[in-house]
Amino acid sequence: MTTNPDEPRLRPIGVIRSELASRAGAPRQGSEGAPDAWLEIDAWAADGLDGVAVGDELIVITWLHQADRDTLRVHPRSDPANPLTGVFATRSPDRPNPLGLHPVTVRAIEAGRLRVGPIEAIDGTPIVDLEPALRTPPAR
Amino acid sequence: MTTNPDEPRLRPIGVIRSELASRAGAPRQGSEGAPDAWLEIDAWAADGLDGVAVGDELIVITWLHQADRDTLRVHPRSDPANPLTGVFATRSPDRPNPLGLHPVTVRAIEAGRLRVGPIEAIDGTPIVDLEPALRTPPAR
């Protein structure tokens, strides 16, 4: 990738702490048996959590830091029997801007961290945003 | 914002072309009367669209380039009568990493561009990703 100073930079707000250590062992979707995990939120961003409550349905947006950003076509689910498909028609982590969207439920809230799940992101994955689930139009 | 070379950089894959010219005139949610718009996809990223079809439900991820990234609390819907709330409990465009999540339906596909809607993003908003809608677990 070229580096262009005009390209927007993400500032991670925290990190995933999960029992999932590597992509090889991780489920491909939260609904496929993924565990709960902690979202450790940096102190500077903690004020942004005001109003988040246990039971809320959120979308966690992560930066899939191990992804290959030069991939534009994949065999879905890494199965060579599936025809090559554009990454924008899939949830492949390998894509030009590897943003993970993870719908989760908030299980518990402690100082500086949230317990959420299920979530297939691996330990150490940077978190870039939390937003209310898309299902129902929330306050903006 | 400090600039840290380790912060992930986004590489926009295209741009929104919409009749909505400014935040002031835009609906706050796609479901609140937003129009359809064109997604102009850069030539280098076009292979990523293989397999996207008319009628597909996608999430368009945008970079809300006019947002204030230092905001951590807002009055939801910009109404002072609503109590100050952390941005991670809202869809405020003002947030540390102003990523817009826009659920849309694909209306038409032409060379290098997709017609989608409804979408509340304004003309000129950078597009950073397209993913299948979250409702049903898609191929990965």
mmCIF file of C-alpha atoms in Angstrom:
data_model
loop_
_atom_site.group_PDB
_atom_site.id
_atom_site.type_symbol
_atom_site.label_atom_id
_atom_site.label_comp_id
_atom_site.label_asym_id
_atom_site.label_seq_id
_atom_site.Cartn_x
_atom_site.Cartn_y
_atom_site.Cartn_z
ATOM 1 C CA MET A 1 0.000 0.000 0.000
ATOM 2 C CA THR A 2 1.185 3.494 -0.696
ATOM 3 C CA THR A 3 1.102 5.882 2.239
ATOM 4 C CA ASN A 4 -0.780 9.069 1.532
ATOM 5 C CA PRO A 5 -0.942 11.653 4.298
ATOM 6 C CA ASP A 6 -4.481 12.518 3.176
ATOM 7 C CA GLU A 7 -5.757 9.032 3.986
ATOM 8 C CA PRO A 8 -7.847 9.048 7.149
ATOM 9 C CA ARG A 9 -6.127 7.529 10.163
ATOM 10 C CA LEU A 10 -7.946 5.448 12.736
ATOM 11 C CA ARG A 11 -7.197 5.990 16.404
ATOM 12 C CA PRO A 12 -8.004 2.741 18.237
ATOM 13 C CA ILE A 13 -10.196 3.256 21.317
ATOM 14 C CA GLY A 14 -9.204 -0.022 22.930
ATOM 15 C CA VAL A 15 -8.418 -3.685 22.411
ATOM 16 C CA ILE A 16 -10.132 -7.097 22.473
ATOM 17 C CA ARG A 17 -9.114 -9.462 25.283
ATOM 18 C CA SER A 18 -10.246 -12.933 24.226
ATOM 19 C CA GLU A 19 -9.419 -16.565 24.777
ATOM 20 C CA LEU A 20 -9.142 -16.787 20.956
ATOM 21 C CA ALA A 21 -5.424 -16.521 20.244
ATOM 22 C CA SER A 22 -5.212 -16.887 16.464
ATOM 23 C CA ARG A 23 -7.222 -16.658 13.262
ATOM 24 C CA ALA A 24 -6.655 -20.376 12.700
ATOM 25 C CA GLY A 25 -8.664 -21.301 15.776
ATOM 26 C CA ALA A 26 -11.350 -18.626 15.553
ATOM 27 C CA PRO A 27 -14.955 -19.161 14.425
ATOM 28 C CA ARG A 28 -15.792 -17.235 11.235
ATOM 29 C CA GLN A 29 -18.894 -15.609 12.715
ATOM 30 C CA GLY A 30 -19.921 -14.737 16.254
ATOM 31 C CA SER A 31 -22.951 -16.982 15.778
ATOM 32 C CA GLU A 32 -20.742 -19.999 15.109
ATOM 33 C CA GLY A 33 -19.804 -20.776 18.678
ATOM 34 C CA ALA A 34 -17.666 -17.731 19.450
ATOM 35 C CA PRO A 35 -16.950 -16.935 23.107
ATOM 36 C CA ASP A 36 -17.567 -13.779 25.088
ATOM 37 C CA ALA A 37 -14.642 -11.383 25.420
ATOM 38 C CA TRP A 38 -13.584 -8.204 27.193
ATOM 39 C CA LEU A 39 -13.396 -4.884 25.413
ATOM 40 C CA GLU A 40 -10.682 -2.890 27.183
ATOM 41 C CA ILE A 41 -11.373 0.769 26.476
ATOM 42 C CA ASP A 42 -8.566 3.338 26.702
ATOM 43 C CA ALA A 43 -8.944 5.897 29.493
ATOM 44 C CA TRP A 44 -9.128 8.836 27.061
ATOM 45 C CA ALA A 45 -12.206 7.328 25.366
ATOM 46 C CA ALA A 46 -14.084 6.123 28.468
ATOM 47 C CA ASP A 47 -16.477 9.085 28.540
ATOM 48 C CA GLY A 48 -17.894 7.792 25.261
ATOM 49 C CA LEU A 49 -19.348 4.775 27.117
ATOM 50 C CA ASP A 50 -21.800 6.864 29.167
ATOM 51 C CA GLY A 51 -25.243 5.413 28.537
ATOM 52 C CA VAL A 52 -24.114 1.970 27.424
ATOM 53 C CA ALA A 53 -26.009 -0.572 29.567
ATOM 54 C CA VAL A 54 -25.991 -4.311 30.251
ATOM 55 C CA GLY A 55 -28.260 -5.997 27.720
ATOM 56 C CA ASP A 56 -27.609 -3.425 24.980
ATOM 57 C CA GLU A 57 -27.045 -4.738 21.486
ATOM 58 C CA LEU A 58 -24.014 -3.051 19.956
ATOM 59 C CA ILE A 59 -21.912 -3.353 16.853
ATOM 60 C CA VAL A 60 -18.237 -3.522 17.738
ATOM 61 C CA ILE A 61 -16.079 -2.234 14.873
ATOM 62 C CA THR A 62 -12.585 -3.667 14.878
ATOM 63 C CA TRP A 63 -9.464 -3.245 12.769
ATOM 64 C CA LEU A 64 -8.546 -6.745 11.596
ATOM 65 C CA HIS A 65 -4.840 -6.110 11.947
ATOM 66 C CA GLN A 66 -3.698 -9.440 10.529
ATOM 67 C CA ALA A 67 -5.607 -9.065 7.266
ATOM 68 C CA ASP A 68 -4.149 -8.882 3.760
ATOM 69 C CA ARG A 69 -5.232 -5.525 2.340
ATOM 70 C CA ASP A 70 -4.325 -6.336 -1.262
ATOM 71 C CA THR A 71 -6.958 -9.073 -1.619
ATOM 72 C CA LEU A 72 -9.956 -8.224 -3.849
ATOM 73 C CA ARG A 73 -11.331 -11.728 -4.548
ATOM 74 C CA VAL A 74 -11.612 -14.757 -2.272
ATOM 75 C CA HIS A 75 -13.002 -18.266 -2.210
ATOM 76 C CA PRO A 76 -15.772 -17.791 0.398
ATOM 77 C CA ARG A 77 -15.066 -19.540 3.673
ATOM 78 C CA SER A 78 -11.573 -20.344 2.309
ATOM 79 C CA ASP A 79 -13.105 -23.319 0.469
ATOM 80 C CA PRO A 80 -11.565 -23.746 -3.010
ATOM 81 C CA ALA A 81 -14.862 -25.345 -4.105
ATOM 82 C CA ASN A 82 -16.553 -21.937 -3.717
ATOM 83 C CA PRO A 83 -16.029 -19.751 -6.797
ATOM 84 C CA LEU A 84 -13.827 -16.650 -6.506
ATOM 85 C CA THR A 85 -16.001 -13.787 -5.219
ATOM 86 C CA GLY A 86 -15.346 -10.085 -4.749
ATOM 87 C CA VAL A 87 -14.518 -9.290 -1.130
ATOM 88 C CA PHE A 88 -17.319 -6.679 -0.958
ATOM 89 C CA ALA A 89 -19.838 -9.536 -1.396
ATOM 90 C CA THR A 90 -18.274 -11.423 1.547
ATOM 91 C CA ARG A 91 -17.092 -10.888 5.110
ATOM 92 C CA SER A 92 -13.562 -11.979 4.329
ATOM 93 C CA PRO A 93 -11.170 -10.303 6.781
ATOM 94 C CA ASP A 94 -8.824 -9.875 3.807
ATOM 95 C CA ARG A 95 -10.066 -6.679 2.066
ATOM 96 C CA PRO A 96 -8.733 -3.173 1.354
ATOM 97 C CA ASN A 97 -9.960 -1.719 4.657
ATOM 98 C CA PRO A 98 -10.232 -4.671 7.030
ATOM 99 C CA LEU A 99 -12.981 -3.409 9.329
ATOM 100 C CA GLY A 100 -14.732 -6.107 11.342
ATOM 101 C CA LEU A 101 -18.418 -5.609 12.225
ATOM 102 C CA HIS A 102 -19.383 -7.685 15.245
ATOM 103 C CA PRO A 103 -22.967 -7.615 16.559
ATOM 104 C CA VAL A 104 -22.796 -8.384 20.295
ATOM 105 C CA THR A 105 -24.776 -8.152 23.511
ATOM 106 C CA VAL A 106 -23.314 -6.307 26.508
ATOM 107 C CA ARG A 107 -22.992 -8.834 29.371
ATOM 108 C CA ALA A 108 -21.279 -6.739 32.061
ATOM 109 C CA ILE A 109 -19.713 -3.332 32.567
ATOM 110 C CA GLU A 110 -16.695 -2.601 34.761
ATOM 111 C CA ALA A 111 -14.420 0.414 35.041
ATOM 112 C CA GLY A 112 -12.714 0.777 31.676
ATOM 113 C CA ARG A 113 -14.018 -2.426 30.169
ATOM 114 C CA LEU A 114 -17.122 -4.147 28.802
ATOM 115 C CA ARG A 115 -17.872 -7.862 28.679
ATOM 116 C CA VAL A 116 -19.605 -8.660 25.364
ATOM 117 C CA GLY A 117 -20.410 -11.620 23.176
ATOM 118 C CA PRO A 118 -20.443 -13.689 21.242
ATOM 119 C CA ILE A 119 -17.481 -12.308 19.295
ATOM 120 C CA GLU A 120 -15.074 -14.072 16.952
ATOM 121 C CA ALA A 121 -12.326 -11.406 17.033
ATOM 122 C CA ILE A 122 -8.973 -12.629 18.325
ATOM 123 C CA ASP A 123 -7.046 -11.413 21.349
ATOM 124 C CA GLY A 124 -5.218 -8.165 20.674
ATOM 125 C CA THR A 125 -7.536 -6.940 17.891
ATOM 126 C CA PRO A 126 -7.809 -3.127 17.974
ATOM 127 C CA ILE A 127 -11.296 -1.687 18.572
ATOM 128 C CA VAL A 128 -12.102 1.448 16.589
ATOM 129 C CA ASP A 129 -15.772 2.115 17.385
ATOM 130 C CA LEU A 130 -18.914 0.935 19.161
ATOM 131 C CA GLU A 131 -22.339 1.781 17.751
ATOM 132 C CA PRO A 132 -25.913 0.756 18.599
ATOM 133 C CA ALA A 133 -27.159 -2.264 16.650
ATOM 134 C CA LEU A 134 -28.625 -1.410 13.255
ATOM 135 C CA ARG A 135 -31.901 -3.284 13.696
ATOM 136 C CA THR A 136 -33.907 -0.409 15.156
ATOM 137 C CA PRO A 137 -33.234 3.254 14.397
ATOM 138 C CA PRO A 138 -31.573 4.555 17.608
ATOM 139 C CA ALA A 139 -31.090 8.090 18.815
ATOM 140 C CA ARG A 140 -28.507 10.023 16.849
ATOM 141 C CA MET B 1 -5.332 14.601 17.164
ATOM 142 C CA THR B 2 -1.740 13.449 17.357
ATOM 143 C CA THR B 3 -0.434 11.685 14.279
ATOM 144 C CA ASN B 4 1.091 8.315 15.034
ATOM 145 C CA PRO B 5 2.551 6.371 12.119
ATOM 146 C CA ASP B 6 1.364 3.139 13.757
ATOM 147 C CA GLU B 7 -2.293 4.191 13.490
ATOM 148 C CA PRO B 8 -4.079 2.265 10.753
ATOM 149 C CA ARG B 9 -4.782 4.279 7.622
ATOM 150 C CA LEU B 10 -7.935 3.874 5.594
ATOM 151 C CA ARG B 11 -7.716 3.820 1.837
ATOM 152 C CA PRO B 12 -11.081 4.983 0.447
ATOM 153 C CA ILE B 13 -12.464 2.656 -2.243
ATOM 154 C CA GLY B 14 -14.769 5.280 -3.724
ATOM 155 C CA VAL B 15 -17.133 8.151 -3.030
ATOM 156 C CA ILE B 16 -20.853 8.842 -2.501
ATOM 157 C CA ARG B 17 -22.623 10.824 -5.219
ATOM 158 C CA SER B 18 -25.863 12.105 -3.685
ATOM 159 C CA GLU B 19 -28.352 14.917 -4.052
ATOM 160 C CA LEU B 20 -27.700 15.608 -0.329
ATOM 161 C CA ALA B 21 -25.204 18.457 -0.296
ATOM 162 C CA SER B 22 -24.711 19.172 3.424
ATOM 163 C CA ARG B 23 -25.144 17.703 6.895
ATOM 164 C CA ALA B 24 -27.674 20.424 7.675
ATOM 165 C CA GLY B 25 -30.108 19.131 5.076
ATOM 166 C CA ALA B 26 -29.520 15.408 5.516
ATOM 167 C CA PRO B 27 -31.840 12.952 7.303
ATOM 168 C CA ARG B 28 -30.258 11.407 10.402
ATOM 169 C CA GLN B 29 -31.034 7.838 9.346
ATOM 170 C CA GLY B 30 -31.533 6.194 5.974
ATOM 171 C CA SER B 31 -35.004 5.170 7.149
ATOM 172 C CA GLU B 32 -35.999 8.805 7.704
ATOM 173 C CA GLY B 33 -36.692 9.701 4.096
ATOM 174 C CA ALA B 34 -33.161 9.521 2.699
ATOM 175 C CA PRO B 35 -32.743 9.301 -1.073
ATOM 176 C CA ASP B 36 -30.949 6.743 -3.193
ATOM 177 C CA ALA B 37 -27.388 7.603 -4.237
ATOM 178 C CA TRP B 38 -24.562 6.361 -6.436
ATOM 179 C CA LEU B 39 -21.504 4.670 -4.996
ATOM 180 C CA GLU B 40 -18.657 5.480 -7.374
ATOM 181 C CA ILE B 41 -16.022 2.782 -6.886
ATOM 182 C CA ASP B 42 -12.398 3.444 -7.822
ATOM 183 C CA ALA B 43 -11.057 1.367 -10.710
ATOM 184 C CA TRP B 44 -8.409 -0.341 -8.549
ATOM 185 C CA ALA B 45 -11.121 -1.729 -6.223
ATOM 186 C CA ALA B 46 -13.691 -2.765 -8.851
ATOM 187 C CA ASP B 47 -12.763 -6.470 -8.756
ATOM 188 C CA GLY B 48 -14.045 -6.511 -5.180
ATOM 189 C CA LEU B 49 -17.601 -6.031 -6.491
ATOM 190 C CA ASP B 50 -17.740 -9.417 -8.254
ATOM 191 C CA GLY B 51 -20.784 -11.214 -6.929
ATOM 192 C CA VAL B 52 -22.669 -8.138 -5.717
ATOM 193 C CA ALA B 53 -26.162 -8.298 -7.281
ATOM 194 C CA VAL B 54 -29.230 -6.085 -7.632
ATOM 195 C CA GLY B 55 -31.450 -6.644 -4.601
ATOM 196 C CA ASP B 56 -28.561 -7.453 -2.251
ATOM 197 C CA GLU B 57 -28.679 -5.914 1.198
ATOM 198 C CA LEU B 58 -25.307 -4.393 2.030
ATOM 199 C CA ILE B 59 -23.781 -2.281 4.738
ATOM 200 C CA VAL B 60 -21.929 0.663 3.242
ATOM 201 C CA ILE B 61 -19.147 1.845 5.565
ATOM 202 C CA THR B 62 -18.236 5.496 5.070
ATOM 203 C CA TRP B 63 -15.716 7.900 6.567
ATOM 204 C CA LEU B 64 -17.760 10.839 7.863
ATOM 205 C CA HIS B 65 -15.147 13.361 6.830
ATOM 206 C CA GLN B 66 -16.900 16.408 8.308
ATOM 207 C CA ALA B 67 -17.150 14.933 11.814
ATOM 208 C CA ASP B 68 -15.543 16.305 14.994
ATOM 209 C CA ARG B 69 -13.269 13.531 16.259
ATOM 210 C CA ASP B 70 -12.759 15.045 19.724
ATOM 211 C CA THR B 71 -16.420 14.639 20.756
ATOM 212 C CA LEU B 72 -17.097 11.941 23.383
ATOM 213 C CA ARG B 73 -20.557 13.013 24.620
ATOM 214 C CA VAL B 74 -23.526 14.422 22.689
ATOM 215 C CA HIS B 75 -27.127 15.416 23.167
ATOM 216 C CA PRO B 76 -28.812 12.694 21.048
ATOM 217 C CA ARG B 77 -30.358 14.035 17.853
ATOM 218 C CA SER B 78 -28.724 17.399 18.669
ATOM 219 C CA ASP B 79 -31.671 18.129 20.984
ATOM 220 C CA PRO B 80 -30.527 19.901 24.172
ATOM 221 C CA ALA B 81 -33.536 18.345 25.942
ATOM 222 C CA ASN B 82 -31.866 14.931 25.569
ATOM 223 C CA PRO B 83 -29.292 14.296 28.330
ATOM 224 C CA LEU B 84 -25.596 14.165 27.399
ATOM 225 C CA THR B 85 -24.802 10.622 26.267
ATOM 226 C CA GLY B 86 -21.559 8.867 25.362
ATOM 227 C CA VAL B 87 -21.075 8.721 21.605
ATOM 228 C CA PHE B 88 -20.673 4.921 21.693
ATOM 229 C CA ALA B 89 -24.321 4.671 22.804
ATOM 230 C CA THR B 90 -25.423 6.798 19.826
ATOM 231 C CA ARG B 91 -24.913 7.094 16.071
ATOM 232 C CA SER B 92 -23.589 10.619 16.325
ATOM 233 C CA PRO B 93 -21.296 11.306 13.352
ATOM 234 C CA ASP B 94 -19.068 13.173 15.833
ATOM 235 C CA ARG B 95 -16.955 10.416 17.471
ATOM 236 C CA PRO B 96 -13.280 9.426 17.651
ATOM 237 C CA ASN B 97 -13.401 7.284 14.498
ATOM 238 C CA PRO B 98 -16.321 8.647 12.466
ATOM 239 C CA LEU B 99 -17.305 5.498 10.574
ATOM 240 C CA GLY B 100 -20.822 5.563 9.124
ATOM 241 C CA LEU B 101 -22.721 2.252 8.865
ATOM 242 C CA HIS B 102 -25.458 2.481 6.238
ATOM 243 C CA PRO B 103 -27.725 -0.529 5.568
ATOM 244 C CA VAL B 104 -28.879 -0.255 1.953
ATOM 245 C CA THR B 105 -30.396 -2.243 -0.885
ATOM 246 C CA VAL B 106 -28.614 -2.442 -4.239
ATOM 247 C CA ARG B 107 -30.921 -0.903 -6.873
ATOM 248 C CA ALA B 108 -28.728 -1.033 -9.996
ATOM 249 C CA ILE B 109 -25.189 -1.903 -11.064
ATOM 250 C CA GLU B 110 -23.242 -0.134 -13.799
ATOM 251 C CA ALA B 111 -19.571 -0.164 -14.728
ATOM 252 C CA GLY B 112 -17.703 1.260 -11.752
ATOM 253 C CA ARG B 113 -20.750 2.287 -9.771
ATOM 254 C CA LEU B 114 -23.689 0.971 -7.754
ATOM 255 C CA ARG B 115 -27.051 2.624 -7.172
ATOM 256 C CA VAL B 116 -28.119 2.014 -3.552
ATOM 257 C CA GLY B 117 -30.534 3.350 -1.006
ATOM 258 C CA PRO B 118 -31.899 4.739 1.070
ATOM 259 C CA ILE B 119 -28.722 6.415 2.353
ATOM 260 C CA GLU B 120 -28.300 9.598 4.397
ATOM 261 C CA ALA B 121 -24.596 10.171 3.597
ATOM 262 C CA ILE B 122 -23.857 13.465 1.858
ATOM 263 C CA ASP B 123 -22.286 14.006 -1.556
ATOM 264 C CA GLY B 124 -18.526 13.532 -1.478
ATOM 265 C CA THR B 125 -18.420 11.210 1.542
ATOM 266 C CA PRO B 126 -15.569 8.692 1.168
ATOM 267 C CA ILE B 127 -16.558 5.003 1.066
ATOM 268 C CA VAL B 128 -14.199 2.637 2.870
ATOM 269 C CA ASP B 129 -15.948 -0.745 2.673
ATOM 270 C CA LEU B 130 -19.026 -2.683 1.567
ATOM 271 C CA GLU B 131 -20.111 -5.779 3.478
ATOM 272 C CA PRO B 132 -23.149 -8.079 3.347
ATOM 273 C CA ALA B 133 -25.941 -7.079 5.744
ATOM 274 C CA LEU B 134 -25.542 -8.479 9.251
ATOM 275 C CA ARG B 135 -29.014 -9.993 9.506
ATOM 276 C CA THR B 136 -28.152 -13.443 8.168
ATOM 277 C CA PRO B 137 -24.727 -15.070 8.454
ATOM 278 C CA PRO B 138 -23.284 -14.783 4.905
ATOM 279 C CA ALA B 139 -20.411 -16.655 3.314
ATOM 280 C CA ARG B 140 -17.024 -15.602 4.611
#
